[in-house]
Short mmCIF file of C-alpha atoms in Angstrom, two decimals:
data_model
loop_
_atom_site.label_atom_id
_atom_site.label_comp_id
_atom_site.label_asym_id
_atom_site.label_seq_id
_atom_site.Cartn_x
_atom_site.Cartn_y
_atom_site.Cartn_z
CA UNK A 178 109.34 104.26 96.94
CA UNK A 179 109.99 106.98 99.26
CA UNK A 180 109.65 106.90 102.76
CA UNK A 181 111.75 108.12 106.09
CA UNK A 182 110.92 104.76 107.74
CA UNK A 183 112.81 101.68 107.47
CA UNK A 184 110.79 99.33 108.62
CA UNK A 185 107.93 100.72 106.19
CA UNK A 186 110.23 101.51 103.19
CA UNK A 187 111.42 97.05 104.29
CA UNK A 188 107.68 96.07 104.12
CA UNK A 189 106.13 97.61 100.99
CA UNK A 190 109.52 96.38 99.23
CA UNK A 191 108.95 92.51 100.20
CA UNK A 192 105.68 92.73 99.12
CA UNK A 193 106.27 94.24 95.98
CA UNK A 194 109.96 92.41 95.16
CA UNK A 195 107.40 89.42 95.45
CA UNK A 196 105.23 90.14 92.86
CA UNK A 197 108.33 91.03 90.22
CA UNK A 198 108.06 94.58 90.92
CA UNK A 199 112.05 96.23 90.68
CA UNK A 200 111.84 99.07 93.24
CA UNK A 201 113.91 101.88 94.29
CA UNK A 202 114.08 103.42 97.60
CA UNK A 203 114.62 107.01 98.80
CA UNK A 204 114.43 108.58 101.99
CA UNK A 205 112.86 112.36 101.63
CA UNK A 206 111.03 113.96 98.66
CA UNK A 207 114.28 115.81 97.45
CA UNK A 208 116.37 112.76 97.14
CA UNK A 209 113.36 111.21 95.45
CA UNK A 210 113.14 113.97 92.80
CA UNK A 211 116.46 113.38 91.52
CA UNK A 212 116.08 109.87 91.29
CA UNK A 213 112.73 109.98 89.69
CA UNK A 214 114.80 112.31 86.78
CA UNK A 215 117.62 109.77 86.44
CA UNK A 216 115.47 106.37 86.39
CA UNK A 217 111.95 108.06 85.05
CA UNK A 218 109.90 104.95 86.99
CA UNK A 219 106.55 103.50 86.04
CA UNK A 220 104.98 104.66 89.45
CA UNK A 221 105.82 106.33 92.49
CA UNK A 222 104.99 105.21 96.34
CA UNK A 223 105.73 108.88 98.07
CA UNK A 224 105.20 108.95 102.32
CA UNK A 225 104.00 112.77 103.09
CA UNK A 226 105.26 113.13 106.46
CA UNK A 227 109.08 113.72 105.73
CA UNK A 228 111.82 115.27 106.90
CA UNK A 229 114.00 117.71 104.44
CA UNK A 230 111.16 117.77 102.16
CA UNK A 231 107.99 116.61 103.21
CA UNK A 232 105.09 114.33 100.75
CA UNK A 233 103.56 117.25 99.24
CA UNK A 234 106.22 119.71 98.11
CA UNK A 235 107.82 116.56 96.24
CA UNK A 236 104.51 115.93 94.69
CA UNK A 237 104.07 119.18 93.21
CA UNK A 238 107.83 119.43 91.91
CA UNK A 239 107.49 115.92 90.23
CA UNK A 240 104.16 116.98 88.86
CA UNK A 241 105.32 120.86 87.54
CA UNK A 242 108.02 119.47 85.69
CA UNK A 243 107.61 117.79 82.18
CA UNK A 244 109.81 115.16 82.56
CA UNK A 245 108.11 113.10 85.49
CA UNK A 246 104.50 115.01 85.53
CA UNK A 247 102.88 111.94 84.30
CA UNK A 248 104.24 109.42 86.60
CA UNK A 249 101.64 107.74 88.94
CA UNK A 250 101.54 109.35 92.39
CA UNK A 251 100.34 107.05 95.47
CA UNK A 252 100.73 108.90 99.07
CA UNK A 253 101.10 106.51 102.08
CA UNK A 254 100.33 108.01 104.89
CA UNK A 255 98.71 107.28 108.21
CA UNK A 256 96.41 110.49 107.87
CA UNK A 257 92.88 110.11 107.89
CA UNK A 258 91.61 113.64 107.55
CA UNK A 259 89.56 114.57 104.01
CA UNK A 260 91.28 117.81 104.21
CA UNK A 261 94.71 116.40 103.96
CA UNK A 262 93.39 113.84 101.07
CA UNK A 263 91.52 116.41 99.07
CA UNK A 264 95.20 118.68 99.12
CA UNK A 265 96.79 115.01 97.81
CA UNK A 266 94.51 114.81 94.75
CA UNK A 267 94.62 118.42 94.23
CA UNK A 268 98.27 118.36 93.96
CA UNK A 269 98.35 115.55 91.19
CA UNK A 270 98.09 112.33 93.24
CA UNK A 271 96.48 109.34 91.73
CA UNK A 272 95.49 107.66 95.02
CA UNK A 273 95.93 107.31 98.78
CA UNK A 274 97.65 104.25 100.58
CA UNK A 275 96.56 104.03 104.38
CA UNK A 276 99.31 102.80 106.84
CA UNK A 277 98.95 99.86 108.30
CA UNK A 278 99.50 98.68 105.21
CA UNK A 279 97.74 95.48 103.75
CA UNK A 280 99.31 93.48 101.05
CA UNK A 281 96.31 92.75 98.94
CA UNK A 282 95.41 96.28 98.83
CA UNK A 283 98.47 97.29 98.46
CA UNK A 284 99.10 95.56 95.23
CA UNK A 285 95.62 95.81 93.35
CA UNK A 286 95.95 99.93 93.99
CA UNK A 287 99.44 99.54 92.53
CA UNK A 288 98.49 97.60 89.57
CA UNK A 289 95.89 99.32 88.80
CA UNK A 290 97.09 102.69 88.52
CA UNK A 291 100.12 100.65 86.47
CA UNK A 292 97.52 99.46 83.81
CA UNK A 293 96.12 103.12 83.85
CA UNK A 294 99.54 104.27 83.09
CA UNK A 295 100.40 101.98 80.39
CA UNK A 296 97.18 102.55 79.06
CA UNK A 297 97.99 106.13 78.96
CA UNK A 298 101.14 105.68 77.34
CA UNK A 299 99.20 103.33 74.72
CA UNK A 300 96.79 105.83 74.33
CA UNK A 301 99.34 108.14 72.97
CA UNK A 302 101.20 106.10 71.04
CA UNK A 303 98.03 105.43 68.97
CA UNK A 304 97.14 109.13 68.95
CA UNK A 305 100.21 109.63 67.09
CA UNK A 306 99.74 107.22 64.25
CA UNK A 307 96.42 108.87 63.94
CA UNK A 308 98.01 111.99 63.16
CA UNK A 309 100.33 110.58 61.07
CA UNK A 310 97.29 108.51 59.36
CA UNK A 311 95.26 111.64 58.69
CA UNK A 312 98.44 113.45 56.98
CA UNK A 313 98.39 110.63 54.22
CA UNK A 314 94.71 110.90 54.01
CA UNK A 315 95.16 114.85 53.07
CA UNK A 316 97.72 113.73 51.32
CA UNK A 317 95.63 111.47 48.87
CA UNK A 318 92.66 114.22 48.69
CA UNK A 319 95.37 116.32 47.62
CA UNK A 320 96.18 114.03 44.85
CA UNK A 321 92.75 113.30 43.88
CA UNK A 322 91.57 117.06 43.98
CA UNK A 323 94.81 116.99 41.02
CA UNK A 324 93.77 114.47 39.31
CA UNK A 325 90.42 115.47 38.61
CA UNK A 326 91.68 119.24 37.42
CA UNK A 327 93.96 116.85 34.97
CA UNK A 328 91.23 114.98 33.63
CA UNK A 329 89.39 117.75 32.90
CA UNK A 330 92.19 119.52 31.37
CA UNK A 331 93.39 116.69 29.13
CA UNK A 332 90.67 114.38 27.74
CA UNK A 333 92.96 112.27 25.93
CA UNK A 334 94.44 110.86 29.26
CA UNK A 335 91.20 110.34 30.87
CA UNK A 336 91.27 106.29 30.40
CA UNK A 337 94.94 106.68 32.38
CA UNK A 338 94.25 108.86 34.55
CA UNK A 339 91.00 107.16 35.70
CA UNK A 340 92.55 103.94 36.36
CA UNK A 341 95.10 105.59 38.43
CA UNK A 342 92.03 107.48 40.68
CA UNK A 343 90.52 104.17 41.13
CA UNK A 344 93.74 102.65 42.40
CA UNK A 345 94.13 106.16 44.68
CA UNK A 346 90.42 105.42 45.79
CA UNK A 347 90.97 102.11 46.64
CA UNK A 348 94.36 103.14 48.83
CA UNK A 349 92.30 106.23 49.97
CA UNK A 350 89.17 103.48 51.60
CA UNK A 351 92.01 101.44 52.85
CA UNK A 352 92.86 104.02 54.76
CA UNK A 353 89.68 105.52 56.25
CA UNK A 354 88.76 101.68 56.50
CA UNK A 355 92.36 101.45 59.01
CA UNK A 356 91.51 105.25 60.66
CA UNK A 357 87.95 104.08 61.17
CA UNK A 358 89.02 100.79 63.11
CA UNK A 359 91.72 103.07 65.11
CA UNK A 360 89.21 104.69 66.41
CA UNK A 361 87.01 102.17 67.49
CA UNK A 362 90.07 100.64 69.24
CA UNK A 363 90.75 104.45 70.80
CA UNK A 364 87.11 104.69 72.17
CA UNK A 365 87.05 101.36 73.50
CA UNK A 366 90.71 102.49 75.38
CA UNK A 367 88.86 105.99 76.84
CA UNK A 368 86.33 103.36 78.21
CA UNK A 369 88.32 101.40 79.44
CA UNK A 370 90.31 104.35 81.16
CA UNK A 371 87.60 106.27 82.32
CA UNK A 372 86.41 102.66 84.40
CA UNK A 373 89.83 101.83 86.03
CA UNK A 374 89.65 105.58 86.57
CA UNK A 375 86.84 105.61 88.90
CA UNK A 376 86.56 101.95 90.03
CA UNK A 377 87.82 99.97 92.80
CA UNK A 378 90.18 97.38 91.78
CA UNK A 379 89.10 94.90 94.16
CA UNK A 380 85.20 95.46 94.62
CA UNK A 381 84.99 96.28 91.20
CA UNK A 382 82.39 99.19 92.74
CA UNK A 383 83.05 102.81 92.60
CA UNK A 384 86.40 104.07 94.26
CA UNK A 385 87.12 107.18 96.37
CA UNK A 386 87.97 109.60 93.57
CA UNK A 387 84.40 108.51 91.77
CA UNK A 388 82.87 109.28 95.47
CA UNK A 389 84.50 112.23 96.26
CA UNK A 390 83.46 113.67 92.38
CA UNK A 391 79.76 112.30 92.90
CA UNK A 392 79.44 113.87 96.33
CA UNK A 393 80.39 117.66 94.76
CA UNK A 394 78.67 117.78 92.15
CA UNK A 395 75.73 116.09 93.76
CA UNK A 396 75.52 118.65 97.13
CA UNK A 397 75.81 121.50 95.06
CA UNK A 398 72.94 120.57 92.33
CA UNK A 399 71.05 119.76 95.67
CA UNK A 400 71.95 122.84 97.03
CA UNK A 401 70.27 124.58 94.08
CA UNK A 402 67.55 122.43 94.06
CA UNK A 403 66.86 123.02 98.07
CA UNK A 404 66.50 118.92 98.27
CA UNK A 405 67.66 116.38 100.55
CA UNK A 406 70.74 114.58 100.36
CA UNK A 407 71.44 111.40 102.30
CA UNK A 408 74.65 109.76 102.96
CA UNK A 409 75.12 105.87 104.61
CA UNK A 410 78.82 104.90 105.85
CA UNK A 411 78.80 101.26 106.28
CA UNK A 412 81.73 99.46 108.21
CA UNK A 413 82.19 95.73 108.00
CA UNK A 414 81.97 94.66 112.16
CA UNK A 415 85.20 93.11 113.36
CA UNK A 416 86.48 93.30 110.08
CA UNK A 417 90.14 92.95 111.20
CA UNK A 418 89.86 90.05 113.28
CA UNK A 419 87.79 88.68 110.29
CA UNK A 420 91.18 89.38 108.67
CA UNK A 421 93.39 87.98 110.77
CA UNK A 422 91.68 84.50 111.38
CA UNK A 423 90.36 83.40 107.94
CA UNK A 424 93.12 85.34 106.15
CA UNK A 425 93.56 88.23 103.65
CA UNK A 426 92.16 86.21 100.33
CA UNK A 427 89.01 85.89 102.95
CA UNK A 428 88.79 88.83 103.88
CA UNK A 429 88.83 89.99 99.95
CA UNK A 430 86.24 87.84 99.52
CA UNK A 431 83.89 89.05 102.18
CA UNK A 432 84.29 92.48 100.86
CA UNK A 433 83.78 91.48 97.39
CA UNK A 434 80.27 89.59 98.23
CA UNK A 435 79.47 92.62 100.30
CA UNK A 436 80.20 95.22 97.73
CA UNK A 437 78.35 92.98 94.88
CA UNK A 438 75.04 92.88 97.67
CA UNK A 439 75.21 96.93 97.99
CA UNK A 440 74.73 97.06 93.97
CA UNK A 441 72.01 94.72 93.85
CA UNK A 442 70.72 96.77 97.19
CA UNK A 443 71.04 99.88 95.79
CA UNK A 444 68.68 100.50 92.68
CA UNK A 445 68.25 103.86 91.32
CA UNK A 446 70.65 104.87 88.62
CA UNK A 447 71.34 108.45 90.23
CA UNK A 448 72.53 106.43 93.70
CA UNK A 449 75.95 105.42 94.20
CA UNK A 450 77.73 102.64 95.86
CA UNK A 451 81.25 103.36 96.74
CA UNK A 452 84.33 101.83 98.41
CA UNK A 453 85.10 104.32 101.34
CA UNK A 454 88.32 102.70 102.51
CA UNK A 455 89.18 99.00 103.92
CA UNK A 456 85.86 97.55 105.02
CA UNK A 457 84.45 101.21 104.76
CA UNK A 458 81.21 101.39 102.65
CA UNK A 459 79.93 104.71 101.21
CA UNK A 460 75.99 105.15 99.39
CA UNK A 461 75.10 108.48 98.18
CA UNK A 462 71.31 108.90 98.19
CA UNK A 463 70.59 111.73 95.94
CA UNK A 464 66.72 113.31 96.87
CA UNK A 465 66.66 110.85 99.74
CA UNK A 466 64.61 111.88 103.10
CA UNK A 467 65.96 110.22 106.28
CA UNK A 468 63.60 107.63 106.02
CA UNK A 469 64.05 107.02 102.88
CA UNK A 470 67.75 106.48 103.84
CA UNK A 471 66.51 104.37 107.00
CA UNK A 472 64.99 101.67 105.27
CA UNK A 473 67.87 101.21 102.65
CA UNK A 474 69.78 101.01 105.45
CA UNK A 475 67.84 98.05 106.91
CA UNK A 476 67.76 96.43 103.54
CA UNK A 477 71.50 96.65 103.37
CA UNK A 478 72.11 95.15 107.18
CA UNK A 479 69.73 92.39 106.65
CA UNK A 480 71.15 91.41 103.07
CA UNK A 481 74.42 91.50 104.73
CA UNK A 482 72.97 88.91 107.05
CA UNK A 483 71.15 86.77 104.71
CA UNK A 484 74.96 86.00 103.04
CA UNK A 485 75.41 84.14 106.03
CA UNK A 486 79.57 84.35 106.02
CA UNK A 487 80.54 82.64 108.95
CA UNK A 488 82.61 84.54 111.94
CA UNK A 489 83.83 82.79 114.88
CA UNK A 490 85.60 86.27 116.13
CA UNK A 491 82.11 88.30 115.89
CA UNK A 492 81.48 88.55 120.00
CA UNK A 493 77.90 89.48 118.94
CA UNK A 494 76.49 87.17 115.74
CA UNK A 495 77.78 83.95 114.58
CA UNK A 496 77.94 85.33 110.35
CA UNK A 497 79.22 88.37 109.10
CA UNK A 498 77.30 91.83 110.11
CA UNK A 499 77.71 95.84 109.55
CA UNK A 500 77.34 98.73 111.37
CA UNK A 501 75.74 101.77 109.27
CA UNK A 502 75.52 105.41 110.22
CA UNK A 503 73.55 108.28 108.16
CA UNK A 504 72.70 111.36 108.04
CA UNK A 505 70.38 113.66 105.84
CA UNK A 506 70.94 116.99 104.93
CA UNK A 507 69.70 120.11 102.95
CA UNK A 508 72.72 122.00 101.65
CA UNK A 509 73.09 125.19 102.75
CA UNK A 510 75.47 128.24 101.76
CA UNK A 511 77.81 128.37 104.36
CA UNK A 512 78.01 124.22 104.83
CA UNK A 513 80.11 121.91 102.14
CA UNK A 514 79.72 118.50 101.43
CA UNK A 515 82.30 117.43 104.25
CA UNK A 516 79.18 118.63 106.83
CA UNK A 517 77.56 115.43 105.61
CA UNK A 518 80.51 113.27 105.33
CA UNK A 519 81.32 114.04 109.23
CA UNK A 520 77.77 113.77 110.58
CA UNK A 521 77.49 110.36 108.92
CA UNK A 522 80.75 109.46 110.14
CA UNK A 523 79.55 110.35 113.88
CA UNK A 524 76.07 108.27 113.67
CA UNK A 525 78.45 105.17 112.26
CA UNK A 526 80.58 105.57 115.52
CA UNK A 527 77.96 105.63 117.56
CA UNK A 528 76.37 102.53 115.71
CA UNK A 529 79.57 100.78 116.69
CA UNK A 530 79.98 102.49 120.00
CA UNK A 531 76.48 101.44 120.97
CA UNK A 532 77.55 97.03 120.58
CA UNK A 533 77.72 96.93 116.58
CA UNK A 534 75.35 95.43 114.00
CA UNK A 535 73.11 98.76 114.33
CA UNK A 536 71.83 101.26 112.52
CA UNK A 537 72.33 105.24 113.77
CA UNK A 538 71.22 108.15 112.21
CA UNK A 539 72.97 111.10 113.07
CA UNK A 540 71.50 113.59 115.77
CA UNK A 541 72.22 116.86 116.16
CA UNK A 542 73.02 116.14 120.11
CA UNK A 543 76.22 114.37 118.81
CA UNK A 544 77.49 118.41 118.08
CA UNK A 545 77.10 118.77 122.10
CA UNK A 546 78.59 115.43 123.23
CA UNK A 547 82.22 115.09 124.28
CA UNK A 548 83.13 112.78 121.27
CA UNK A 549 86.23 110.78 122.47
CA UNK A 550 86.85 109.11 119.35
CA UNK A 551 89.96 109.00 117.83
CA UNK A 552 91.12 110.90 115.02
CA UNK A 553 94.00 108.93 113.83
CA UNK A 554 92.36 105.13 114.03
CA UNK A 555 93.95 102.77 111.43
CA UNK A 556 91.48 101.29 108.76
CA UNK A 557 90.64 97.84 109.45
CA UNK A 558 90.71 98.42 113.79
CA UNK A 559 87.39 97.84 114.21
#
């Protein structure tokens, strides 16, 4: 773990010393890459705002040199802009950590990209007894290819020397019986990869990563295509005082139940539901109109609703409710796909500015508006 802070660097290591995690601490990225070349560690917590050597740099050093390249990077960091996220992943990093911290997230991103790394390692382990498996399979094709140049040579050795190719056969199908199950087992492990990969640990819906990926390739085929894309950012409505009074395995819950209604919601194979961040929901509605996108939204809101999860700290509905914000665009040249993420993000703040438990779609008078909301708001103050 590496971190400038002391009361952050004290936090992360209770939680973590808890769950039979053995952690080491350093205080800037160069201390941390010497002690990530001494102690090689499973996974690596790195802060990007440092001083001597800030998040970043350290990244790319750990990641350009062989030794620690494939080590699990998570940045914690109380940044919130895409830019500074997109240069994260860009750089190598597995996944992003927003301070506050909360426990439960906290641990499922750390175990997760754990099991991806142990996978990986198992992954390679078995790609090297394949190798080794198909040198004794050449090896026995060698043989045989002998053999039968042998038999045909010497006729008076044929009853030997065919009891001796039946015995080689017989090795050679146990071993294409072995290399066939090996990579049955291999495929299943690249499935298995590929869903931790691009899945949310908690929600068990798509993560960030799968989201940002989606989005890309999705506003540029759009762009070609001259269609409209739609995007809905949903945010769970007093989520943190949610937190707070019914407690974090609660609060898991509620997103869980919410996550599992957005799938059932959300039909069409091509449309994606995605963990934003905390009790931030993304949908991607590929060749969506806005109101197309309007009335998902409403479907969404009033399933979240109809789950009737109590919440005494709501100040405007007794159960659980969202706020959603959208926005529909049709790509153009000189836009990216952050022009949609930011105009959604501005109809969802003015969904919550405007008493909650709305739905907004964004207008272009928002570009005009003196827009006091902050940049740097923690996930989960709502």
């Amino acid at each position: 773990m590496v971190d400038d802070t002391p009361m952050s660097i004290a936090i992360l290591v209770f939680f973590l010393t808890q769950e039979g995690f053995e952690v080491v601490t350093a205080e800037n990225g160069k201390v941390a890459l010497e002690t990530a070349k001494n102690i090689h560690p499973d996974l690596i917590l790195l802060d990007v705002l440092m001083p001597v050597m800030d998040g970043f740099t350290a990244c790319q050093y750990l990641k350009s040199t062989p030794k620690t390249k494939d080590i699990p990077i998570i940045f914690m960091t109380a940044l919130t802009e895409n830019d500074d996220k997109i240069k994260g992943f860009s750089l190598g990093a597995s996944d992003y950590i927003t301070k506050p911290f909360q426990a439960t997230e906290v641990l499922a991103r750390v175990n997760t990209h754990l099991q991806i790394y142990h996978l990986k390692q198992q992954l390679q382990q078995q790609n090297s007894q394949l190798r080794e498996e198909i040198k004794i399979r050449e090896s026995i094709q060698h043989i045989l290819q002998e053999n039968t140049r042998l038999l045909i040579e010497r006729s008076a050795e044929l009853q030997q020397r065919n009891t001796e190719l039946e015995e080689l056969t017989t090795q050679l199908q146990r071993e294409i019986y072995k290399r066939q199950n090996a990579e049955t087992e291999l495929a299943k492990a690249n499935r298995d990869l590929a869903y931790l990969v691009n899945h949310d640990g908690l929600t068990k819906i798509a993560n960030r990563r799968r989201f940002d990926e989606y989005l890309y390739q999705e506003w540029h085929r759009h762009l070609r295509e001259r269609i409209d894309l739609s995007l809905l950012l949903c945010d769970v409505d007093f989520f943190k005082p949610y937190n707070d009074y019914y407690g974090h395995q609660a609060g898991d819950e509620c997103l869980q139940k919410i996550a599992q209604t957005f799938a059932h919601v959300v039909k069409r194979a091509t449309d994606l539901v995605a963990r934003y961040g905390g009790e931030e929901f993304a949908i991607l509605l590929p060749h969506t109109k806005a109101e197309g996108a309007h009335q998902i939204a409403t479907n969404l809101q009033q399933a979240v609703i109809n789950l009737n999860i109590p919440h005494q700290k709501s100040s405007i509905y007794p159960y659980v409710t969202i706020s959603i914000g959208y926005a529909t665009l049709t790509p153009q040249q000189y836009h990216n796909e952050s022009m949609l993420i930011k105009k959604a993000d501005q109809a969802l703040y003015r969904a919550k500015e405007n008493g909650r438990n709305q739905i907004n779609a964004y207008n272009p008078n928002f570009d005009n508006q003196d827009d006091k909301r902050p940049q740097n708001t923690a996930v989960g103050e709502n």
